[in-house]
Short mmCIF file of N, CA, C and O in Angstrom, two decimals:
data_model
loop_
_atom_site.label_atom_id
_atom_site.label_comp_id
_atom_site.label_asym_id
_atom_site.label_seq_id
_atom_site.Cartn_x
_atom_site.Cartn_y
_atom_site.Cartn_z
N MET X 1 3.80 24.48 -28.68
CA MET X 1 5.38 23.81 -27.77
C MET X 1 5.03 23.74 -26.33
O MET X 1 5.28 22.91 -25.91
N SER X 2 4.21 24.95 -25.57
CA SER X 2 3.70 24.70 -24.29
C SER X 2 3.17 23.33 -23.76
O SER X 2 3.02 22.94 -22.73
N CYS X 3 1.83 22.79 -24.70
CA CYS X 3 1.09 21.90 -24.37
C CYS X 3 1.96 20.49 -24.44
O CYS X 3 2.13 20.01 -23.59
N ARG X 4 3.30 20.85 -25.77
CA ARG X 4 3.78 19.65 -25.29
C ARG X 4 4.60 19.28 -24.47
O ARG X 4 4.73 18.27 -23.49
N THR X 5 5.51 20.65 -23.77
CA THR X 5 6.16 20.57 -22.70
C THR X 5 5.27 20.06 -21.47
O THR X 5 5.91 19.73 -20.68
N GLY X 6 4.13 20.51 -21.17
CA GLY X 6 3.13 20.58 -20.09
C GLY X 6 3.39 18.95 -19.77
O GLY X 6 2.80 18.42 -18.90
N ALA X 7 2.73 18.76 -21.31
CA ALA X 7 2.27 16.98 -21.02
C ALA X 7 3.63 16.35 -20.76
O ALA X 7 3.60 15.43 -19.86
N MET X 8 4.79 16.67 -21.23
CA MET X 8 6.32 15.98 -20.96
C MET X 8 6.65 15.91 -19.55
O MET X 8 6.64 14.92 -18.52
N GLU X 9 6.26 17.50 -18.81
CA GLU X 9 6.45 17.79 -17.54
C GLU X 9 5.23 16.46 -16.42
O GLU X 9 5.70 15.95 -15.54
N GLU X 10 3.96 16.51 -16.85
CA GLU X 10 2.98 15.66 -16.57
C GLU X 10 3.58 14.55 -16.42
O GLU X 10 3.51 13.46 -15.38
N ARG X 11 3.97 13.96 -17.42
CA ARG X 11 4.59 12.43 -17.32
C ARG X 11 5.72 11.99 -16.76
O ARG X 11 5.49 11.21 -15.93
N SER X 12 6.55 13.06 -16.55
CA SER X 12 7.98 12.94 -15.98
C SER X 12 7.23 13.13 -14.33
O SER X 12 8.10 12.33 -13.62
N GLN X 13 6.71 13.76 -14.09
CA GLN X 13 5.76 13.94 -12.41
C GLN X 13 5.09 12.52 -12.05
O GLN X 13 5.54 12.07 -11.16
N ILE X 14 4.40 12.02 -13.04
CA ILE X 14 4.06 10.75 -12.69
C ILE X 14 4.51 9.32 -12.51
O ILE X 14 4.76 8.42 -12.04
N GLN X 15 5.55 9.97 -13.58
CA GLN X 15 6.64 8.77 -13.26
C GLN X 15 7.60 8.73 -12.26
O GLN X 15 8.08 7.71 -11.72
N GLN X 16 7.76 9.91 -11.57
CA GLN X 16 8.56 10.11 -10.30
C GLN X 16 7.65 9.36 -9.16
O GLN X 16 8.20 8.79 -8.23
N ILE X 17 6.27 9.49 -9.26
CA ILE X 17 5.53 8.72 -8.31
C ILE X 17 5.61 7.78 -8.50
O ILE X 17 5.51 6.62 -7.50
N ILE X 18 5.25 6.95 -9.53
CA ILE X 18 5.64 5.84 -9.60
C ILE X 18 6.95 5.17 -9.26
O ILE X 18 7.09 4.40 -8.37
N GLU X 19 7.88 5.62 -9.54
CA GLU X 19 9.53 5.34 -8.82
C GLU X 19 9.59 5.38 -7.40
O GLU X 19 9.76 4.76 -6.52
N THR X 20 8.52 6.52 -6.79
CA THR X 20 8.52 6.66 -5.25
C THR X 20 7.88 5.19 -5.09
O THR X 20 8.41 4.77 -3.83
N LEU X 21 6.31 5.11 -5.33
CA LEU X 21 5.80 3.96 -4.97
C LEU X 21 6.65 2.61 -4.86
O LEU X 21 6.83 1.57 -4.38
N LYS X 22 7.55 2.44 -6.38
CA LYS X 22 8.42 1.53 -6.26
C LYS X 22 9.40 1.18 -5.45
O LYS X 22 9.79 0.07 -4.82
N ASN X 23 9.59 2.09 -4.81
CA ASN X 23 10.90 2.34 -4.00
C ASN X 23 10.07 2.16 -2.12
O ASN X 23 10.87 1.26 -1.55
N ASP X 24 8.89 2.62 -2.37
CA ASP X 24 8.82 2.92 -0.74
C ASP X 24 8.18 1.82 -0.45
O ASP X 24 7.93 0.89 1.02
N LEU X 25 7.35 0.81 -1.27
CA LEU X 25 6.24 -0.22 -1.04
C LEU X 25 6.63 -1.08 -0.51
O LEU X 25 6.72 -2.03 0.41
N PRO X 26 7.67 -1.84 -1.24
CA PRO X 26 8.69 -2.99 -0.84
C PRO X 26 9.11 -3.13 0.46
O PRO X 26 9.20 -4.25 1.45
N THR X 27 9.65 -1.78 1.33
CA THR X 27 9.88 -1.82 2.29
C THR X 27 8.85 -1.24 3.49
O THR X 27 9.34 -0.47 4.49
N LEU X 28 7.75 -0.99 3.22
CA LEU X 28 7.07 -0.81 4.17
C LEU X 28 6.75 -1.09 5.68
O LEU X 28 6.08 -0.26 6.60
N PHE X 29 6.98 -2.25 5.73
CA PHE X 29 6.53 -2.90 7.48
C PHE X 29 8.33 -2.79 7.73
O PHE X 29 7.89 -2.86 8.91
N GLU X 30 9.44 -2.05 6.98
CA GLU X 30 10.54 -1.91 7.84
C GLU X 30 10.79 -0.63 8.08
O GLU X 30 11.29 0.19 9.05
N GLN X 31 10.41 0.45 6.95
CA GLN X 31 10.49 1.41 7.27
C GLN X 31 9.34 2.69 6.78
O GLN X 31 8.75 2.03 5.70
N ASP X 32 9.62 3.91 6.92
CA ASP X 32 8.67 4.76 6.40
C ASP X 32 8.42 5.22 5.26
O ASP X 32 9.35 5.11 4.22
N ILE X 33 7.47 5.58 4.65
CA ILE X 33 6.94 5.60 3.25
C ILE X 33 7.54 7.35 2.98
O ILE X 33 7.60 8.58 3.99
N SER X 34 7.50 7.77 1.60
CA SER X 34 7.43 9.33 1.12
C SER X 34 5.90 9.56 1.30
O SER X 34 5.02 8.98 0.65
N TYR X 35 5.94 10.81 1.82
CA TYR X 35 4.64 11.09 2.30
C TYR X 35 4.42 12.73 0.88
O TYR X 35 3.15 13.11 1.09
N ASP X 36 5.36 13.16 0.47
CA ASP X 36 5.30 14.23 -0.25
C ASP X 36 4.20 14.13 -1.29
O ASP X 36 4.34 14.95 -2.25
N ILE X 37 4.04 13.04 -2.16
CA ILE X 37 3.45 12.53 -3.42
C ILE X 37 1.93 12.34 -2.86
O ILE X 37 1.23 12.20 -4.00
N TYR X 38 1.48 12.86 -2.06
CA TYR X 38 -0.08 12.94 -1.55
C TYR X 38 -0.64 14.13 -1.10
O TYR X 38 0.01 14.88 -0.82
N THR X 39 -1.71 14.28 -1.52
CA THR X 39 -2.51 15.24 -0.99
C THR X 39 -2.59 15.69 0.48
O THR X 39 -2.87 15.11 1.54
N PRO X 40 -2.95 16.66 1.17
CA PRO X 40 -2.93 16.52 2.14
C PRO X 40 -4.28 16.15 3.26
O PRO X 40 -4.49 15.55 3.79
N ASP X 41 -5.21 16.58 2.32
CA ASP X 41 -6.66 15.37 2.35
C ASP X 41 -6.44 14.14 1.41
O ASP X 41 -7.89 13.65 1.33
N ILE X 42 -5.78 13.36 1.64
CA ILE X 42 -5.65 12.13 1.31
C ILE X 42 -6.89 11.19 1.70
O ILE X 42 -6.94 11.05 2.54
N TYR X 43 -7.53 10.69 1.03
CA TYR X 43 -8.63 9.36 1.09
C TYR X 43 -8.05 7.94 1.23
O TYR X 43 -7.50 7.41 0.32
N PHE X 44 -8.17 7.18 2.19
CA PHE X 44 -7.40 6.21 2.03
C PHE X 44 -8.66 4.81 2.35
O PHE X 44 -9.41 5.11 3.52
N GLN X 45 -8.96 3.69 1.84
CA GLN X 45 -9.49 2.80 1.97
C GLN X 45 -9.21 1.51 2.16
O GLN X 45 -8.82 1.09 0.64
N ASP X 46 -9.33 0.47 2.61
CA ASP X 46 -9.19 -0.97 2.72
C ASP X 46 -10.11 -1.97 2.96
O ASP X 46 -11.38 -1.05 3.79
N PRO X 47 -10.23 -3.12 2.93
CA PRO X 47 -11.35 -3.75 3.79
C PRO X 47 -11.88 -3.67 5.09
O PRO X 47 -12.78 -4.18 5.15
N VAL X 48 -10.93 -2.90 5.89
CA VAL X 48 -11.07 -3.01 7.06
C VAL X 48 -10.75 -1.57 7.85
O VAL X 48 -11.52 -1.35 8.76
N ASN X 49 -10.41 -0.63 7.07
CA ASN X 49 -9.92 0.96 7.43
C ASN X 49 -10.89 2.18 6.21
O ASN X 49 -11.03 1.62 5.11
N LYS X 50 -11.10 3.15 6.51
CA LYS X 50 -11.83 4.35 5.70
C LYS X 50 -11.40 5.30 6.63
O LYS X 50 -11.90 5.51 7.56
N PHE X 51 -10.60 6.45 5.85
CA PHE X 51 -10.38 7.36 6.58
C PHE X 51 -9.99 8.70 5.75
O PHE X 51 -9.43 7.90 4.58
N LYS X 52 -9.67 9.88 6.01
CA LYS X 52 -9.49 10.74 5.16
C LYS X 52 -7.85 11.41 6.03
O LYS X 52 -8.31 11.59 7.13
N TRP X 53 -7.15 12.71 5.67
CA TRP X 53 -6.20 13.51 5.87
C TRP X 53 -4.83 12.30 6.38
O TRP X 53 -4.61 11.37 6.79
N LYS X 54 -3.76 13.48 5.79
CA LYS X 54 -2.64 13.09 5.61
C LYS X 54 -2.07 12.12 7.24
O LYS X 54 -1.19 11.40 7.22
N PHE X 55 -2.15 13.17 8.27
CA PHE X 55 -1.93 12.54 9.36
C PHE X 55 -2.56 11.05 9.89
O PHE X 55 -1.95 10.50 10.42
N ASN X 56 -3.74 10.66 9.56
CA ASN X 56 -4.09 9.33 9.63
C ASN X 56 -3.68 8.25 8.94
O ASN X 56 -3.37 7.57 8.88
N TYR X 57 -2.93 9.10 7.08
CA TYR X 57 -2.36 8.35 6.58
C TYR X 57 -0.97 7.59 7.32
O TYR X 57 -0.70 6.37 6.90
N ARG X 58 -0.44 8.43 7.79
CA ARG X 58 1.08 8.42 8.59
C ARG X 58 0.85 7.31 9.71
O ARG X 58 1.53 6.52 9.67
N ILE X 59 -0.44 7.60 10.49
CA ILE X 59 -0.60 6.42 11.60
C ILE X 59 -0.62 4.98 10.68
O ILE X 59 -0.41 4.23 11.44
N ILE X 60 -1.40 5.03 9.58
CA ILE X 60 -1.98 3.70 9.76
C ILE X 60 -0.39 3.01 9.00
O ILE X 60 -0.31 1.49 9.60
N PHE X 61 0.43 3.88 8.45
CA PHE X 61 1.57 3.08 8.02
C PHE X 61 2.75 2.91 8.87
O PHE X 61 3.04 1.63 9.49
N TRP X 62 2.28 3.75 10.36
CA TRP X 62 3.25 3.41 11.74
C TRP X 62 2.19 2.23 12.37
O TRP X 62 3.51 1.09 12.93
N THR X 63 1.38 2.00 12.30
CA THR X 63 0.56 0.58 12.99
C THR X 63 1.06 -0.25 11.94
O THR X 63 1.26 -1.26 12.61
N LEU X 64 1.03 0.03 10.81
CA LEU X 64 1.59 -1.56 10.29
C LEU X 64 3.06 -1.78 10.68
O LEU X 64 3.23 -2.89 10.34
N ARG X 65 3.89 -1.10 10.80
CA ARG X 65 5.15 -1.22 10.95
C ARG X 65 5.19 -1.72 12.46
O ARG X 65 5.76 -2.89 12.67
N PHE X 66 4.61 -1.23 13.25
CA PHE X 66 4.51 -2.03 14.70
C PHE X 66 4.31 -3.01 14.91
O PHE X 66 4.47 -3.88 15.36
N HIS X 67 2.78 -3.19 14.32
CA HIS X 67 2.19 -4.63 14.42
C HIS X 67 3.08 -5.89 13.33
O HIS X 67 2.92 -6.72 13.96
N ALA X 68 3.70 -5.54 12.60
CA ALA X 68 4.66 -6.57 12.10
C ALA X 68 5.84 -6.80 12.83
O ALA X 68 6.14 -7.95 12.81
N ARG X 69 5.95 -5.77 13.11
CA ARG X 69 7.45 -6.13 14.12
C ARG X 69 6.69 -6.94 15.65
O ARG X 69 7.56 -7.74 15.84
N LEU X 70 5.86 -6.13 16.08
CA LEU X 70 4.98 -7.05 17.35
C LEU X 70 4.61 -8.59 16.86
O LEU X 70 5.25 -9.61 17.56
N PHE X 71 4.19 -8.86 15.78
CA PHE X 71 3.30 -10.11 15.37
C PHE X 71 3.94 -11.33 14.55
O PHE X 71 3.44 -12.26 14.65
N PHE X 72 5.08 -10.64 14.00
CA PHE X 72 5.27 -11.09 13.08
C PHE X 72 7.16 -11.75 12.92
O PHE X 72 7.88 -10.84 13.49
N SER X 73 7.66 -13.10 12.65
CA SER X 73 9.12 -13.24 12.75
C SER X 73 9.47 -12.62 11.51
O SER X 73 10.68 -12.38 11.16
N GLU X 74 8.55 -12.98 10.30
CA GLU X 74 8.74 -12.41 8.97
C GLU X 74 7.77 -12.05 8.22
O GLU X 74 6.72 -12.64 8.55
N ILE X 75 7.75 -10.69 7.69
CA ILE X 75 6.62 -9.90 7.13
C ILE X 75 7.25 -9.68 5.63
O ILE X 75 8.34 -9.03 5.73
N TYR X 76 6.68 -10.10 4.46
CA TYR X 76 7.27 -9.07 3.58
C TYR X 76 5.89 -8.53 2.47
O TYR X 76 4.72 -9.25 2.77
N PHE X 77 6.10 -7.29 1.67
CA PHE X 77 5.48 -6.91 0.90
C PHE X 77 5.90 -6.75 -0.41
O PHE X 77 6.89 -6.15 -0.52
N ASP X 78 5.44 -8.13 -1.28
CA ASP X 78 6.24 -8.31 -2.27
C ASP X 78 5.83 -7.35 -3.66
O ASP X 78 4.38 -7.42 -3.69
N LEU X 79 6.10 -6.28 -4.32
CA LEU X 79 5.66 -5.63 -5.17
C LEU X 79 5.79 -6.23 -6.52
O LEU X 79 6.94 -6.25 -6.69
N HIS X 80 4.55 -6.70 -7.33
CA HIS X 80 4.89 -7.13 -8.56
C HIS X 80 4.99 -6.35 -9.44
O HIS X 80 5.76 -6.33 -10.64
N ASP X 81 4.15 -5.26 -9.59
CA ASP X 81 4.23 -4.04 -10.28
C ASP X 81 3.39 -2.93 -10.35
O ASP X 81 2.32 -2.82 -9.50
N VAL X 82 4.37 -1.66 -10.66
CA VAL X 82 3.30 -0.55 -10.43
C VAL X 82 3.33 0.06 -11.90
O VAL X 82 4.04 0.52 -12.52
N ALA X 83 2.09 0.33 -12.40
CA ALA X 83 1.83 1.17 -13.80
C ALA X 83 1.08 2.42 -13.77
O ALA X 83 -0.41 1.79 -13.06
N ARG X 84 0.98 3.55 -14.70
CA ARG X 84 -0.12 4.02 -15.09
C ARG X 84 -0.90 3.33 -16.02
O ARG X 84 -0.97 2.58 -17.10
N LYS X 85 -2.44 3.25 -15.39
CA LYS X 85 -3.56 2.83 -15.99
C LYS X 85 -4.22 3.49 -16.42
O LYS X 85 -4.74 2.85 -18.07
N THR X 86 -4.38 4.76 -16.61
CA THR X 86 -5.53 5.68 -17.38
C THR X 86 -4.79 6.59 -16.81
O THR X 86 -3.71 7.32 -16.24
N GLU X 87 -5.10 8.25 -17.15
CA GLU X 87 -4.20 9.47 -17.02
C GLU X 87 -4.55 9.93 -15.86
O GLU X 87 -3.31 10.38 -15.45
N ASP X 88 -5.19 9.78 -14.93
CA ASP X 88 -5.41 9.97 -13.80
C ASP X 88 -5.15 8.59 -12.53
O ASP X 88 -5.66 8.41 -11.33
N THR X 89 -4.90 7.50 -13.12
CA THR X 89 -4.90 6.19 -11.82
C THR X 89 -3.77 5.47 -12.27
O THR X 89 -3.37 5.13 -13.31
N ILE X 90 -3.14 5.37 -11.10
CA ILE X 90 -1.66 4.21 -10.93
C ILE X 90 -2.28 3.12 -10.25
O ILE X 90 -3.23 2.84 -8.95
N ILE X 91 -1.82 1.80 -10.77
CA ILE X 91 -2.09 0.48 -10.28
C ILE X 91 -0.83 -0.21 -9.65
O ILE X 91 0.40 -0.17 -10.07
N ALA X 92 -0.85 -0.76 -8.45
CA ALA X 92 0.23 -1.38 -7.88
C ALA X 92 -0.35 -2.59 -7.53
O ALA X 92 -0.98 -3.00 -6.44
N ASN X 93 0.49 -3.75 -7.99
CA ASN X 93 0.20 -5.08 -7.46
C ASN X 93 0.89 -5.87 -6.69
O ASN X 93 1.88 -5.52 -6.79
N TRP X 94 0.58 -6.47 -5.59
CA TRP X 94 1.31 -6.99 -4.29
C TRP X 94 0.70 -8.12 -3.89
O TRP X 94 -0.28 -8.76 -3.94
N THR X 95 1.26 -8.70 -2.88
CA THR X 95 1.62 -9.65 -2.04
C THR X 95 1.98 -9.95 -0.52
O THR X 95 3.31 -9.08 -0.55
N VAL X 96 1.12 -9.83 0.11
CA VAL X 96 1.52 -9.82 1.58
C VAL X 96 1.87 -11.26 2.29
O VAL X 96 1.07 -12.18 2.03
N ARG X 97 2.89 -11.52 2.71
CA ARG X 97 3.02 -13.08 3.15
C ARG X 97 4.04 -12.37 4.28
O ARG X 97 4.95 -11.66 4.64
N GLY X 98 4.24 -13.57 5.24
CA GLY X 98 4.55 -13.67 6.78
C GLY X 98 4.51 -14.52 7.85
O GLY X 98 3.63 -15.59 6.78
N VAL X 99 5.22 -15.21 8.41
CA VAL X 99 5.19 -15.89 9.52
C VAL X 99 4.76 -15.21 10.96
O VAL X 99 5.55 -14.04 11.31
N LEU X 100 4.01 -15.46 11.49
CA LEU X 100 3.40 -15.22 12.88
C LEU X 100 4.38 -15.50 13.88
O LEU X 100 4.79 -16.93 13.86
N ARG X 101 4.44 -14.84 14.93
CA ARG X 101 5.26 -15.18 16.05
C ARG X 101 4.17 -16.02 17.25
O ARG X 101 3.80 -15.52 18.46
N VAL X 102 3.84 -17.34 16.86
CA VAL X 102 3.15 -17.72 17.53
C VAL X 102 3.71 -19.41 17.69
O VAL X 102 4.31 -19.84 16.52
N PRO X 103 3.32 -20.09 18.27
CA PRO X 103 3.76 -21.24 17.93
C PRO X 103 2.66 -22.33 16.99
O PRO X 103 1.85 -21.74 16.86
N GLY X 104 3.52 -23.27 16.20
CA GLY X 104 3.36 -23.58 15.18
C GLY X 104 3.75 -22.55 14.00
O GLY X 104 3.32 -22.84 12.27
N LYS X 105 4.34 -21.21 13.97
CA LYS X 105 4.45 -20.24 13.11
C LYS X 105 3.59 -20.45 12.27
O LYS X 105 3.72 -20.53 10.80
N ALA X 106 2.52 -20.04 12.37
CA ALA X 106 0.81 -19.81 11.53
C ALA X 106 1.57 -18.70 10.25
O ALA X 106 2.33 -17.62 10.72
N ARG X 107 1.21 -18.96 9.25
CA ARG X 107 1.43 -18.25 7.96
C ARG X 107 0.30 -17.43 7.57
O ARG X 107 -0.58 -17.74 7.10
N ILE X 108 0.71 -16.01 7.05
CA ILE X 108 -0.28 -14.93 6.25
C ILE X 108 0.29 -15.21 5.00
O ILE X 108 1.50 -15.02 4.70
N PHE X 109 -0.83 -14.95 3.93
CA PHE X 109 -0.71 -14.94 2.66
C PHE X 109 -1.85 -14.23 1.97
O PHE X 109 -2.87 -14.93 2.32
N PHE X 110 -1.61 -13.13 1.26
CA PHE X 110 -3.01 -12.84 0.59
C PHE X 110 -2.31 -11.83 -0.51
O PHE X 110 -0.99 -10.95 -0.35
N ASN X 111 -3.26 -11.88 -1.33
CA ASN X 111 -2.73 -10.50 -2.82
C ASN X 111 -3.43 -9.39 -2.65
O ASN X 111 -4.83 -9.83 -2.41
N GLY X 112 -3.44 -8.42 -3.49
CA GLY X 112 -3.77 -7.34 -3.62
C GLY X 112 -3.71 -6.31 -4.65
O GLY X 112 -2.68 -6.81 -4.90
N TYR X 113 -4.07 -5.48 -4.60
CA TYR X 113 -3.54 -4.33 -5.34
C TYR X 113 -4.46 -2.54 -5.05
O TYR X 113 -5.36 -2.66 -4.34
N SER X 114 -3.48 -1.99 -5.20
CA SER X 114 -3.46 -0.41 -4.63
C SER X 114 -4.46 0.29 -5.93
O SER X 114 -3.53 0.40 -6.77
N THR X 115 -5.17 0.84 -5.76
CA THR X 115 -5.64 2.53 -6.51
C THR X 115 -5.28 3.40 -6.34
O THR X 115 -5.99 4.17 -5.32
N TYR X 116 -4.22 4.34 -6.80
CA TYR X 116 -4.32 5.61 -6.64
C TYR X 116 -4.36 6.41 -7.78
O TYR X 116 -4.57 6.31 -9.08
N LYS X 117 -5.45 7.58 -7.19
CA LYS X 117 -5.59 8.27 -7.72
C LYS X 117 -5.28 9.88 -7.87
O LYS X 117 -4.74 10.21 -6.88
N LEU X 118 -4.88 10.30 -9.12
CA LEU X 118 -4.07 11.76 -9.05
C LEU X 118 -5.17 12.96 -9.40
O LEU X 118 -6.03 12.85 -10.07
N ASN X 119 -4.73 13.83 -8.89
CA ASN X 119 -5.45 15.28 -9.10
C ASN X 119 -4.90 15.99 -10.14
O ASN X 119 -3.95 15.43 -10.67
N GLU X 120 -5.50 17.40 -10.63
CA GLU X 120 -4.62 17.88 -11.71
C GLU X 120 -3.27 18.08 -11.49
O GLU X 120 -2.59 19.04 -12.46
N ASN X 121 -2.96 18.46 -10.55
CA ASN X 121 -1.39 18.96 -9.85
C ASN X 121 -0.34 17.54 -10.16
O ASN X 121 0.58 17.97 -9.58
N GLY X 122 -0.94 16.33 -9.60
CA GLY X 122 0.12 15.31 -10.03
C GLY X 122 0.06 14.63 -8.44
O GLY X 122 1.47 14.03 -8.51
N PHE X 123 -0.40 14.93 -7.71
CA PHE X 123 -0.41 14.35 -6.48
C PHE X 123 -1.65 13.27 -6.03
O PHE X 123 -2.64 13.59 -6.78
N ILE X 124 -1.30 12.11 -5.29
CA ILE X 124 -2.11 11.14 -4.86
C ILE X 124 -3.07 11.85 -4.19
O ILE X 124 -2.90 12.33 -3.02
N TYR X 125 -4.46 11.70 -4.43
CA TYR X 125 -5.53 12.29 -3.66
C TYR X 125 -6.53 11.21 -2.82
O TYR X 125 -7.32 11.23 -1.81
N GLU X 126 -6.14 9.60 -3.36
CA GLU X 126 -7.31 8.83 -3.18
C GLU X 126 -6.45 7.35 -3.42
O GLU X 126 -5.36 7.20 -4.51
N HIS X 127 -6.22 6.64 -2.54
CA HIS X 127 -5.52 5.17 -2.29
C HIS X 127 -6.50 4.23 -2.08
O HIS X 127 -7.20 4.27 -0.41
N ILE X 128 -7.03 3.11 -3.10
CA ILE X 128 -8.03 2.20 -2.42
C ILE X 128 -7.02 1.03 -2.44
O ILE X 128 -6.69 0.75 -3.39
N ASP X 129 -7.73 0.21 -1.46
CA ASP X 129 -6.51 -1.23 -1.54
C ASP X 129 -7.81 -2.06 -1.63
O ASP X 129 -9.00 -2.14 -0.97
N THR X 130 -7.60 -3.29 -2.45
CA THR X 130 -8.21 -4.71 -2.80
C THR X 130 -7.28 -5.89 -2.46
O THR X 130 -6.22 -5.66 -2.69
N TRP X 131 -8.34 -6.54 -1.49
CA TRP X 131 -7.67 -7.71 -1.14
C TRP X 131 -8.45 -8.97 -2.23
O TRP X 131 -9.50 -8.84 -2.05
N ASP X 132 -7.51 -10.02 -2.29
CA ASP X 132 -8.31 -11.20 -3.22
C ASP X 132 -8.77 -12.21 -2.12
O ASP X 132 -9.39 -12.80 -2.50
N ARG X 133 -9.26 -11.81 -0.62
CA ARG X 133 -10.34 -12.29 0.05
C ARG X 133 -10.81 -11.57 1.28
O ARG X 133 -10.11 -10.49 1.39
N LYS X 134 -11.67 -11.93 2.14
CA LYS X 134 -12.45 -10.94 2.97
C LYS X 134 -11.02 -11.01 4.19
O LYS X 134 -10.55 -12.17 4.23
N PRO X 135 -11.07 -10.12 4.96
CA PRO X 135 -10.36 -10.04 6.21
C PRO X 135 -10.47 -11.24 6.98
O PRO X 135 -9.81 -11.92 7.63
N GLY X 136 -12.07 -11.81 7.24
CA GLY X 136 -11.90 -13.06 8.02
C GLY X 136 -11.67 -14.40 7.36
O GLY X 136 -10.94 -15.17 8.16
N GLU X 137 -11.57 -14.36 6.04
CA GLU X 137 -10.59 -15.53 5.67
C GLU X 137 -8.73 -15.19 5.71
O GLU X 137 -8.23 -16.53 6.27
N ILE X 138 -8.31 -14.13 5.72
CA ILE X 138 -6.97 -13.83 5.95
C ILE X 138 -6.45 -13.77 7.53
O ILE X 138 -5.69 -14.90 7.50
N LEU X 139 -7.58 -13.91 8.25
CA LEU X 139 -7.28 -13.95 10.12
C LEU X 139 -7.51 -15.34 10.12
O LEU X 139 -6.87 -16.03 11.22
N LYS X 140 -8.27 -16.19 9.38
CA LYS X 140 -8.37 -18.05 9.43
C LYS X 140 -6.67 -18.50 9.40
O LYS X 140 -6.35 -19.27 9.87
N GLN X 141 -6.10 -17.97 8.84
CA GLN X 141 -4.74 -18.39 8.52
C GLN X 141 -4.16 -18.33 9.71
O GLN X 141 -3.20 -19.04 9.88
N PHE X 142 -3.99 -17.32 10.67
CA PHE X 142 -3.40 -17.21 11.87
C PHE X 142 -3.78 -19.18 12.49
O PHE X 142 -2.71 -19.33 13.57
N ILE X 143 -5.22 -19.23 12.48
CA ILE X 143 -5.33 -20.07 13.55
C ILE X 143 -4.51 -21.43 12.77
O ILE X 143 -4.46 -22.40 13.49
N ARG X 144 -4.61 -22.04 11.66
CA ARG X 144 -4.13 -22.64 10.59
C ARG X 144 -2.64 -23.09 11.18
O ARG X 144 -2.05 -22.25 11.24
N LYS X 145 -2.07 -24.68 10.93
CA LYS X 145 -0.65 -24.45 11.32
C LYS X 145 -0.01 -24.11 10.02
O LYS X 145 -0.59 -23.72 9.25
N GLY X 146 0.90 -23.62 10.14
CA GLY X 146 1.73 -23.12 8.87
C GLY X 146 2.12 -23.62 7.71
O GLY X 146 1.96 -22.94 6.52
N GLU X 147 1.73 -25.21 7.88
CA GLU X 147 2.23 -25.87 6.28
C GLU X 147 0.81 -25.53 5.79
O GLU X 147 0.91 -26.03 4.41
N ASP X 148 -0.48 -25.78 6.08
CA ASP X 148 -1.54 -25.30 5.78
C ASP X 148 -1.82 -24.83 4.83
O ASP X 148 -2.78 -24.27 4.32
N SER X 149 -1.02 -23.47 5.41
CA SER X 149 -2.17 -21.87 4.76
C SER X 149 -1.00 -21.61 3.21
O SER X 149 -0.12 -22.27 2.80
#
């Protein structure tokens, strides 16, 4: 009976993490996320950043919000799906799209997914972002006219 209860508690905790991600991610450019689902030594990696520790993790989200407000007249994080893929892995599929505050209103658009790894206590200890193109290709969208991207 205790094994069954433990499995139910684990499923419930993972479901709570999935719900937190579903609530946090769509508004990450407008407001801060919840940090209580992450370990203090959270490791983050995307095609341009790589670091460890929750303090740095908080800074990356602050930086995203700051740059979103500074450089974009519109920016969206479209969350398509968040689901448990294996016992210790959650995957979030998403699209970033926006309009830059530049003459010609260049647009940015790219797809990606986030892989979250869970430790034995049910907290996220690793977050790896994968993009559908290289950062340089994404930056080239800034140079093109809005209609071309």
